[in-house]
Amino acid sequence: MNTMHIHRRQFLGAGAMLAAASLAGCAGMSMGSSIGRVVVVGGGYGGATTARYLKLWGGNVDVTLVERNASFVSCPISNLVLGGYKQMADITHGYGSLKAAGVNLIQGEVVAIDAAGKTVRLADGRVLPYDRLVLSPGIDFLADQIGGLPAALDSGRIVHAWKAGPQTVALRKQIEAMADGGVFAMFIPKAPYRCPPGPYERACVVASYLKAAKPKSKVLVLDGNPEIVSKKGLFEKAFKDLYGGMLEYRPNAELKELSGNVAKLEFEDVKADVLNVIPPQRAADLARSAGLVNMNNRWVGVNWLTMEATAAAGIHVLGDATFPAPLMPKSGHMANQHAKVAAAAIIELLKGQPVNAAPVVMNTCYSFVSGRDAMHVASVHQYDAAEKTFKTVPGSGGVSAAASQIEGRYALSWADNVWADSLAL
Ligand SMILES: Cc1cc2nc3c(=O)[nH]c(=O)nc-3n(C[C@H](O)[C@H](O)[C@H](O)COP(=O)(O)OP(=O)(O)OC[C@H]3O[C@@H](n4cnc5c(N)ncnc54)[C@H](O)[C@@H]3O)c2cc1C
């Protein structure tokens, strides 16, 4: 058994393995008439995985995946692109393998959902009928909560790079163009936001690049939260041991307004040469326009056994757009796991059979603290029938004792495996 096999098996997760086993009888059922039409919107971590597993486990489900972008660009590992340790090509994949797996692919923008008529409409006017709809549209931003930010983002002067793609390239160019002795400042919004450890990883990886290439520079981390949100002790250690003297961390530093490259906080102004603002976040526009946002005016509440939106039966919502279960992170790994719960449930629902009543999902988030060394946090979440939500399994998961080179290698393997699993590579 080679390492790739071990990682892929581990990856499936216990609940997904059970679901796979219970559905194994239909895995080869590609003959016969379709048991139903499923339209999946969003070809990121959640949507791509759902499309793949509907074919893998359902066989004769008619699956159409609609994605606005031509290719999949991964947020995980994109911080390494900012540090110059990886290239965009390393985090970009095509959708060809999903197509080869039997998924109908449409590059386009879904602009409207008719829940009663069970259709979605694309920007080019096409209308797609469905029996079950899956949305994994990710996040959009509450940029107007920070004065001057919408205009700064529109002009391209400030980028968030919190969706990997052109903004990742733009931020890397800004960092490369910064003079030695310059200030790179980044702002972290209050939780919940996509990828809790991601901003601190970014601070470390950018500092790692600057320490080697422009050692007189400074990294200023302005955190809207009262303390580091994830892997606190490990990031504090990295900030001090690896970047002491050049990296400054400020908690409770809520960004109120932008004026040029000056960030106005409550009690002071901060001037930066490169300013990276990660705006507060909410479920993506499509979830909002479809009327599915019913939690804190930001997120989509879901039934965790089927991933159906509580606001609309028959519409399954996954990934970052959902209001999370307790201690459940907004991560690519978790979106991949939501997808497996949804795919298994949809197949059973299409067949008129009961869904798995006890799903289990898991998450591992690696974070790089340099171009080479990483650390992880892991958790296992079991459905609790009494509370109708996922709860972490006591004693499961854990956190690295320290960042290390070997975990850096595991982190890159994790990425290769999740990409292979989600995109059928
Ligand atoms: C810097 C950074 C580092 C990260 N590191 C990690 C990590 O190490 N590990 C980890 O597990 N997670 C990590 N994450 C988090 C991870 O990227 C997200 O949690 C994950 O992408 C969520 O998957 P999703 O399917 O909900 O959304 P996405 O992956 O964003 O997919 C949404 C897709 O929907 C498409 N879409 C949206 N609306 C429409 C529409 N109307 N029509 C057509 N298409 C549409 C979008 O184009 C997009 O492709 C990181 C995030 C960032 C920003």
Coordinates of C-alpha atoms and ligand atoms in Angstrom, one line a residue:
M1 CA 0.0 0.0 0.0
N2 CA 1.6 3.3 -1.0
T3 CA 1.4 6.6 0.9
M4 CA -1.0 8.1 -1.5
H5 CA -3.5 5.2 -0.9
I6 CA -3.1 5.6 2.9
H7 CA -3.8 9.3 2.7
R8 CA -6.7 9.0 0.4
R9 CA -8.3 6.4 2.7
Q10 CA -7.8 8.5 5.7
F11 CA -9.1 11.4 3.8
L12 CA -12.6 9.9 3.2
G13 CA -13.3 10.2 7.0
A14 CA -15.2 7.7 9.1
G15 CA -18.7 8.9 8.2
A16 CA -17.9 9.2 4.5
M17 CA -16.5 5.6 4.6
L18 CA -19.7 4.4 6.2
A19 CA -21.7 6.2 3.6
A20 CA -19.5 4.8 0.8
A21 CA -19.9 1.3 2.2
S22 CA -23.7 1.5 2.4
L23 CA -23.8 2.8 -1.2
A24 CA -21.2 0.4 -2.6
G25 CA -23.9 -1.6 -4.2
C26 CA -24.7 1.3 -6.6
A27 CA -21.1 2.3 -7.3
G28 CA -21.1 0.5 -10.6
M29 CA -24.6 1.4 -11.6
S30 CA -24.0 3.4 -14.6
M31 CA -26.5 1.5 -16.7
G32 CA -30.2 2.1 -16.7
S33 CA -32.2 5.3 -16.5
S34 CA -31.1 8.2 -14.4
I35 CA -32.4 8.3 -10.8
G36 CA -32.5 12.1 -10.9
R37 CA -31.0 15.4 -12.0
V38 CA -28.8 17.2 -9.7
V39 CA -27.4 20.7 -10.5
V40 CA -24.3 21.7 -8.4
V41 CA -23.4 25.4 -8.4
G42 CA -19.8 26.2 -7.5
G43 CA -16.8 24.1 -8.5
G44 CA -14.7 24.9 -5.4
Y45 CA -14.0 22.4 -2.6
G46 CA -17.6 21.6 -1.7
G47 CA -19.2 21.7 -5.2
A48 CA -16.5 19.7 -7.0
T49 CA -16.5 17.0 -4.4
T50 CA -20.3 16.7 -4.4
A51 CA -20.3 16.4 -8.2
R52 CA -17.6 13.7 -8.1
Y53 CA -19.1 11.7 -5.3
L54 CA -22.6 11.8 -6.8
K55 CA -21.2 10.0 -9.8
L56 CA -18.9 7.7 -7.7
W57 CA -21.6 6.6 -5.3
G58 CA -24.7 7.2 -7.3
G59 CA -23.5 6.1 -10.7
N60 CA -26.6 6.9 -12.7
V61 CA -27.4 10.3 -11.2
D62 CA -27.4 13.0 -13.9
V63 CA -25.0 15.6 -12.5
T64 CA -24.3 19.1 -13.9
L65 CA -21.7 21.3 -12.3
V66 CA -21.9 25.1 -13.0
E67 CA -18.8 27.1 -12.2
R68 CA -18.0 30.7 -13.3
N69 CA -14.3 30.2 -13.6
A70 CA -12.5 28.1 -16.2
S71 CA -10.3 26.4 -13.6
F72 CA -10.1 25.5 -9.9
V73 CA -7.6 27.8 -8.0
S74 CA -6.9 26.7 -4.5
C75 CA -6.9 29.0 -1.5
P76 CA -5.0 26.4 0.5
I77 CA -1.3 26.8 -0.4
S78 CA -2.0 30.2 -1.9
N79 CA -0.1 31.9 1.0
L80 CA 3.0 30.1 -0.3
V81 CA 2.5 31.8 -3.6
L82 CA 2.5 35.2 -1.8
G83 CA 5.9 34.2 -0.2
G84 CA 7.3 33.1 -3.6
Y85 CA 7.6 29.5 -2.5
K86 CA 5.0 28.2 -5.0
Q87 CA 3.6 29.4 -8.3
M88 CA 0.0 29.9 -9.4
A89 CA 0.4 26.8 -11.6
D90 CA 1.0 24.8 -8.5
I91 CA -2.5 25.7 -7.1
T92 CA -4.5 25.6 -10.3
H93 CA -6.3 22.6 -11.8
G94 CA -8.6 22.0 -14.7
Y95 CA -12.0 20.3 -14.5
G96 CA -11.3 17.8 -17.2
S97 CA -11.1 14.8 -14.8
L98 CA -14.5 15.5 -13.4
K99 CA -15.8 15.6 -16.9
A100 CA -14.2 12.3 -17.6
A101 CA -15.9 11.0 -14.5
G102 CA -19.3 11.7 -16.1
V103 CA -20.0 15.2 -14.7
N104 CA -21.6 17.6 -17.2
L105 CA -19.6 20.8 -16.9
I106 CA -20.9 24.3 -17.7
Q107 CA -18.8 27.4 -17.3
G108 CA -21.2 30.1 -16.4
E109 CA -22.7 32.3 -13.7
V110 CA -26.0 31.2 -12.0
V111 CA -28.0 34.4 -11.5
A112 CA -31.4 33.1 -10.3
I113 CA -33.0 30.1 -8.6
D114 CA -36.7 29.2 -9.0
A115 CA -37.1 26.9 -5.9
A116 CA -40.8 26.3 -6.7
G117 CA -40.2 25.5 -10.4
K118 CA -36.9 23.7 -9.6
T119 CA -34.8 25.5 -12.1
V120 CA -31.7 27.7 -12.1
R121 CA -31.0 30.4 -14.7
L122 CA -27.6 31.3 -16.0
A123 CA -26.4 34.8 -17.0
D124 CA -26.5 33.7 -20.7
G125 CA -30.2 32.9 -20.3
R126 CA -29.9 29.1 -20.2
V127 CA -32.3 27.4 -17.7
L128 CA -31.4 24.1 -16.1
P129 CA -34.1 22.0 -14.4
Y130 CA -33.2 19.9 -11.3
D131 CA -34.6 17.4 -8.9
R132 CA -32.1 18.4 -6.2
L133 CA -29.9 21.6 -6.2
V134 CA -26.6 21.9 -4.4
L135 CA -25.0 25.3 -3.8
S136 CA -21.4 25.6 -2.6
P137 CA -20.8 29.2 -3.6
G138 CA -18.3 30.1 -0.9
I139 CA -18.2 33.6 0.5
D140 CA -18.6 37.3 -0.4
F141 CA -17.5 40.3 1.5
L142 CA -19.0 42.9 3.8
A143 CA -16.5 45.5 2.5
D144 CA -18.8 48.4 3.3
Q145 CA -18.2 47.8 7.1
I146 CA -14.9 49.5 6.6
G147 CA -15.0 53.1 5.4
G148 CA -13.3 53.6 2.0
L149 CA -12.7 49.8 1.5
P150 CA -15.2 49.2 -1.4
A151 CA -13.6 52.0 -3.5
A152 CA -10.1 50.8 -2.7
L153 CA -11.0 47.2 -3.7
D154 CA -12.8 48.4 -6.9
S155 CA -9.7 50.4 -7.9
G156 CA -7.5 47.4 -7.3
R157 CA -5.2 49.5 -5.0
I158 CA -6.0 47.2 -2.1
V159 CA -6.5 43.5 -2.6
H160 CA -7.8 40.9 -0.1
A161 CA -6.5 37.8 -1.9
W162 CA -9.0 35.9 0.2
K163 CA -10.3 34.2 -2.9
A164 CA -7.3 32.7 -4.7
G165 CA -6.8 33.9 -8.3
P166 CA -5.8 37.3 -9.8
Q167 CA -5.7 39.0 -6.4
T168 CA -3.1 36.4 -5.2
V169 CA -0.9 37.4 -8.2
A170 CA -1.6 41.1 -7.5
L171 CA -0.6 40.9 -3.8
R172 CA 2.5 38.9 -4.6
K173 CA 3.5 41.7 -7.0
Q174 CA 2.9 44.4 -4.4
I175 CA 5.0 42.5 -1.9
E176 CA 7.8 42.0 -4.4
A177 CA 7.8 45.6 -5.4
M178 CA 8.0 46.8 -1.7
A179 CA 11.3 48.4 -0.9
D180 CA 13.6 46.9 1.8
G181 CA 12.6 48.7 5.0
G182 CA 8.9 48.9 3.9
V183 CA 5.9 48.0 6.1
F184 CA 3.5 45.2 5.1
A185 CA 0.4 45.5 7.2
M186 CA -2.5 43.1 7.2
F187 CA -5.9 43.4 8.7
I188 CA -7.8 40.3 10.1
P189 CA -11.6 40.6 10.5
K190 CA -13.5 39.3 13.5
A191 CA -14.3 35.6 13.4
P192 CA -16.1 33.8 11.8
Y193 CA -14.3 34.1 8.5
R194 CA -13.0 31.6 5.9
C195 CA -10.0 29.6 7.3
P196 CA -9.4 30.6 10.9
P197 CA -5.6 30.1 10.9
G198 CA -5.1 31.4 7.3
P199 CA -4.3 35.1 8.1
Y200 CA -1.6 34.1 10.7
E201 CA -0.1 31.7 8.2
R202 CA 0.0 34.5 5.7
A203 CA 1.7 36.8 8.2
C204 CA 4.4 34.1 8.8
V205 CA 5.0 33.2 5.2
V206 CA 5.2 36.9 4.0
A207 CA 7.6 37.5 7.0
S208 CA 9.7 34.5 5.9
Y209 CA 10.1 36.0 2.4
L210 CA 10.8 39.5 3.7
K211 CA 13.3 38.2 6.3
A212 CA 15.4 36.6 3.5
A213 CA 14.8 39.2 0.7
K214 CA 14.2 42.5 2.5
P215 CA 15.4 42.1 6.1
K216 CA 14.8 45.7 7.1
S217 CA 11.1 45.4 6.4
K218 CA 8.3 45.1 9.0
V219 CA 5.2 43.0 9.2
L220 CA 2.3 44.5 11.1
V221 CA -0.6 42.2 12.0
L222 CA -3.7 44.1 12.9
D223 CA -6.2 41.7 14.3
G224 CA -9.9 42.6 14.9
N225 CA -10.1 39.7 17.3
P226 CA -9.0 39.9 21.0
E227 CA -6.5 37.1 20.4
I228 CA -5.1 34.8 17.7
V229 CA -8.1 32.7 16.6
S230 CA -6.4 29.4 15.8
K231 CA -3.2 27.5 16.9
K232 CA -2.6 30.5 19.3
G233 CA 0.4 29.2 21.2
L234 CA 2.1 27.9 18.0
F235 CA 1.7 31.1 16.1
E236 CA 2.8 33.2 19.1
K237 CA 6.0 31.0 19.2
A238 CA 6.5 31.5 15.4
F239 CA 6.0 35.2 15.6
K240 CA 8.6 35.5 18.4
D241 CA 11.1 32.8 17.6
L242 CA 11.2 33.2 13.8
Y243 CA 10.2 36.8 13.2
G244 CA 10.9 38.6 16.6
G245 CA 11.9 42.2 15.8
M246 CA 10.3 42.3 12.4
L247 CA 6.7 41.1 13.1
E248 CA 4.4 43.0 15.4
Y249 CA 1.0 41.5 16.4
R250 CA -1.7 43.8 17.7
P251 CA -5.0 42.3 19.0
N252 CA -8.3 44.3 19.2
A253 CA -7.1 46.4 16.3
E254 CA -10.3 47.0 14.5
L255 CA -10.0 48.7 11.2
K256 CA -12.5 51.5 10.9
E257 CA -11.5 53.3 7.7
L258 CA -9.0 53.5 4.9
S259 CA -7.5 56.6 3.5
G260 CA -4.9 55.9 0.9
N261 CA -2.5 53.5 2.5
V262 CA -3.3 54.7 5.9
A263 CA -5.4 52.3 8.1
K264 CA -7.5 54.2 10.7
L265 CA -7.9 52.2 13.8
E266 CA -10.0 53.3 16.8
F267 CA -7.1 55.1 18.6
E268 CA -4.4 55.5 16.0
D269 CA -3.5 55.7 12.3
V270 CA -1.2 53.1 10.7
K271 CA 0.7 53.8 7.5
A272 CA 1.8 50.9 5.4
D273 CA 3.6 50.4 2.1
V274 CA 1.5 47.3 1.3
L275 CA -1.8 47.0 3.0
N276 CA -3.7 43.7 2.8
V277 CA -7.2 44.0 4.1
I278 CA -9.2 40.8 4.6
P279 CA -12.8 42.1 4.9
P280 CA -15.6 40.6 7.1
Q281 CA -17.4 37.9 5.3
R282 CA -20.8 36.4 4.7
A283 CA -22.4 33.6 2.5
A284 CA -21.9 34.3 -1.2
D285 CA -24.2 36.5 -3.2
L286 CA -26.2 33.6 -4.7
A287 CA -27.2 32.3 -1.3
R288 CA -28.4 35.7 -0.3
S289 CA -30.3 36.5 -3.5
A290 CA -32.0 33.0 -3.3
G291 CA -33.3 34.0 0.2
L292 CA -31.3 31.2 2.0
V293 CA -29.4 33.4 4.4
N294 CA -31.2 33.1 7.7
M295 CA -28.5 33.1 10.4
N296 CA -27.2 36.4 11.8
N297 CA -28.0 38.0 8.4
R298 CA -24.8 36.4 7.1
W299 CA -24.9 32.6 6.8
V300 CA -27.2 29.8 5.7
G301 CA -28.7 27.5 8.3
V302 CA -28.7 23.8 7.3
N303 CA -30.1 20.5 8.3
W304 CA -26.8 18.6 9.0
L305 CA -28.2 15.2 8.0
T306 CA -28.8 16.2 4.4
M307 CA -27.1 19.7 4.2
E308 CA -30.5 21.1 3.0
A309 CA -31.0 24.8 3.7
T310 CA -33.5 25.3 6.6
A311 CA -35.0 28.0 4.4
A312 CA -35.7 25.8 1.4
A313 CA -36.2 22.0 1.1
G314 CA -34.5 20.5 -1.9
I315 CA -31.7 23.0 -1.9
H316 CA -28.5 21.7 -0.3
V317 CA -25.9 24.3 0.8
L318 CA -22.3 23.4 1.8
G319 CA -19.0 24.8 2.8
D320 CA -18.2 28.3 3.8
A321 CA -21.6 29.6 3.1
T322 CA -23.1 27.6 6.0
F323 CA -23.7 28.7 9.6
P324 CA -21.2 26.3 11.2
A325 CA -21.9 23.7 13.9
P326 CA -20.0 24.3 17.2
L327 CA -16.2 24.4 16.6
M328 CA -16.6 23.5 12.9
P329 CA -14.1 25.5 10.8
K330 CA -14.8 27.1 7.5
S331 CA -12.2 25.1 5.6
G332 CA -11.7 23.4 2.3
H333 CA -11.3 20.0 4.1
M334 CA -14.7 20.6 5.9
A335 CA -16.4 21.7 2.6
N336 CA -15.1 18.4 1.1
Q337 CA -16.7 16.5 4.1
H338 CA -20.0 18.4 3.9
A339 CA -20.0 17.4 0.2
K340 CA -19.8 13.7 1.1
V341 CA -22.7 14.0 3.6
A342 CA -24.7 15.8 0.9
A343 CA -23.9 13.4 -1.9
A344 CA -24.7 10.3 0.2
A345 CA -28.0 11.9 1.4
I346 CA -29.1 13.1 -2.1
I347 CA -28.6 9.6 -3.5
E348 CA -30.8 8.1 -0.8
L349 CA -33.4 10.8 -1.1
L350 CA -33.6 10.3 -4.9
K351 CA -34.1 6.6 -4.2
G352 CA -36.7 7.3 -1.6
Q353 CA -34.6 5.7 1.1
P354 CA -33.6 7.0 4.6
V355 CA -30.4 9.0 4.9
N356 CA -27.5 8.1 7.2
A357 CA -28.7 9.1 10.7
A358 CA -25.2 9.3 12.2
P359 CA -22.7 11.0 9.9
V360 CA -19.1 11.8 11.1
V361 CA -16.9 14.4 9.5
M362 CA -13.3 15.5 10.2
N363 CA -11.0 18.3 9.5
T364 CA -7.2 18.9 9.3
C365 CA -5.9 22.4 8.8
Y366 CA -2.2 22.7 8.1
S367 CA -0.5 26.1 8.4
F368 CA 3.0 27.0 7.2
V369 CA 5.1 29.2 9.4
S370 CA 7.8 29.6 6.8
G371 CA 8.3 28.4 3.2
R372 CA 9.2 24.9 4.7
D373 CA 7.8 24.2 8.1
A374 CA 4.1 23.6 9.0
M375 CA 1.9 22.5 11.9
H376 CA -1.7 21.2 12.0
V377 CA -4.9 21.2 14.0
A378 CA -7.4 18.3 13.6
S379 CA -10.9 17.6 14.8
V380 CA -13.6 15.0 14.4
H381 CA -17.3 16.0 14.4
Q382 CA -20.1 13.5 15.1
Y383 CA -23.8 14.2 14.5
D384 CA -25.7 14.5 17.7
A385 CA -29.4 13.5 17.2
A386 CA -30.6 15.2 20.4
E387 CA -29.1 18.6 19.5
K388 CA -29.5 18.1 15.7
T389 CA -25.9 19.4 15.0
F390 CA -22.4 18.1 14.7
K391 CA -20.4 18.1 17.9
T392 CA -16.7 17.5 18.3
V393 CA -15.8 14.0 19.6
P394 CA -14.1 14.3 23.0
G395 CA -10.4 13.2 22.8
S396 CA -10.3 13.3 19.0
G397 CA -8.1 15.4 16.9
G398 CA -5.4 17.5 18.4
V399 CA -2.7 20.1 17.6
S400 CA 1.0 19.8 16.7
A401 CA 3.5 20.1 19.5
A402 CA 5.6 22.3 17.2
A403 CA 5.9 23.3 13.6
S404 CA 8.3 21.1 11.6
Q405 CA 9.7 20.3 8.2
I406 CA 8.0 16.9 8.1
E407 CA 4.7 18.5 8.7
G408 CA 5.5 20.9 5.9
R409 CA 5.8 17.8 3.6
Y410 CA 2.5 16.4 5.1
A411 CA 0.8 19.7 4.3
L412 CA 1.8 19.5 0.7
S413 CA 0.6 15.9 0.5
W414 CA -2.7 16.9 2.2
A415 CA -3.2 19.4 -0.6
D416 CA -2.3 16.9 -3.4
N417 CA -4.8 14.4 -1.8
V418 CA -7.7 16.8 -1.3
W419 CA -7.3 18.1 -4.9
A420 CA -7.2 14.5 -6.2
D421 CA -10.2 13.6 -4.0
S422 CA -12.3 16.6 -4.9
L423 CA -11.5 16.9 -8.6
A424 CA -11.0 13.2 -9.5
L425 CA -7.4 13.9 -10.5
Ligands
LIG1 C1 -5.4 32.1 2.2 C2 -6.3 30.9 2.5 C3 -5.7 29.7 2.9 C4 -6.6 28.6 3.2 N1 -6.0 27.4 3.6 C5 -6.7 26.4 3.9 C6 -6.1 25.1 4.3 O1 -4.9 25.0 4.4 N2 -7.0 24.1 4.5 C7 -8.3 24.2 4.3 O2 -9.0 23.1 4.5 N3 -8.9 25.3 4.0 C8 -8.2 26.4 3.7 N4 -8.8 27.6 3.3 C9 -10.2 27.7 3.3 C10 -10.8 27.2 2.0 O3 -10.3 27.8 0.9 C11 -12.3 27.3 2.0 O4 -12.9 26.9 3.2 C12 -13.0 26.6 0.8 O5 -12.6 27.1 -0.4 C13 -14.5 26.5 1.0 O6 -15.1 25.8 -0.1 P1 -16.5 26.2 -0.7 O7 -16.8 25.2 -1.7 O8 -17.4 26.6 0.3 O9 -16.1 27.6 -1.5 P2 -15.1 27.8 -2.7 O10 -14.0 26.8 -2.7 O11 -14.7 29.3 -2.7 O12 -15.9 27.6 -4.0 C14 -17.0 28.4 -4.4 C15 -17.1 28.3 -5.9 O13 -18.4 28.8 -6.3 C16 -18.2 29.6 -7.5 N5 -19.4 30.4 -7.6 C17 -19.9 31.2 -6.6 N6 -21.1 31.8 -7.0 C18 -21.3 31.3 -8.3 C19 -22.4 31.5 -9.2 N7 -23.4 32.3 -9.0 N8 -22.3 30.8 -10.4 C20 -21.3 30.0 -10.7 N9 -20.2 29.8 -9.8 C21 -20.3 30.4 -8.6 C22 -16.9 30.3 -7.3 O14 -16.3 30.7 -8.5 C23 -16.1 29.2 -6.6 O15 -15.3 28.5 -7.5 C24 -7.9 28.7 3.0 C25 -8.5 29.9 2.6 C26 -7.7 31.0 2.3 C27 -8.3 32.3 1.8

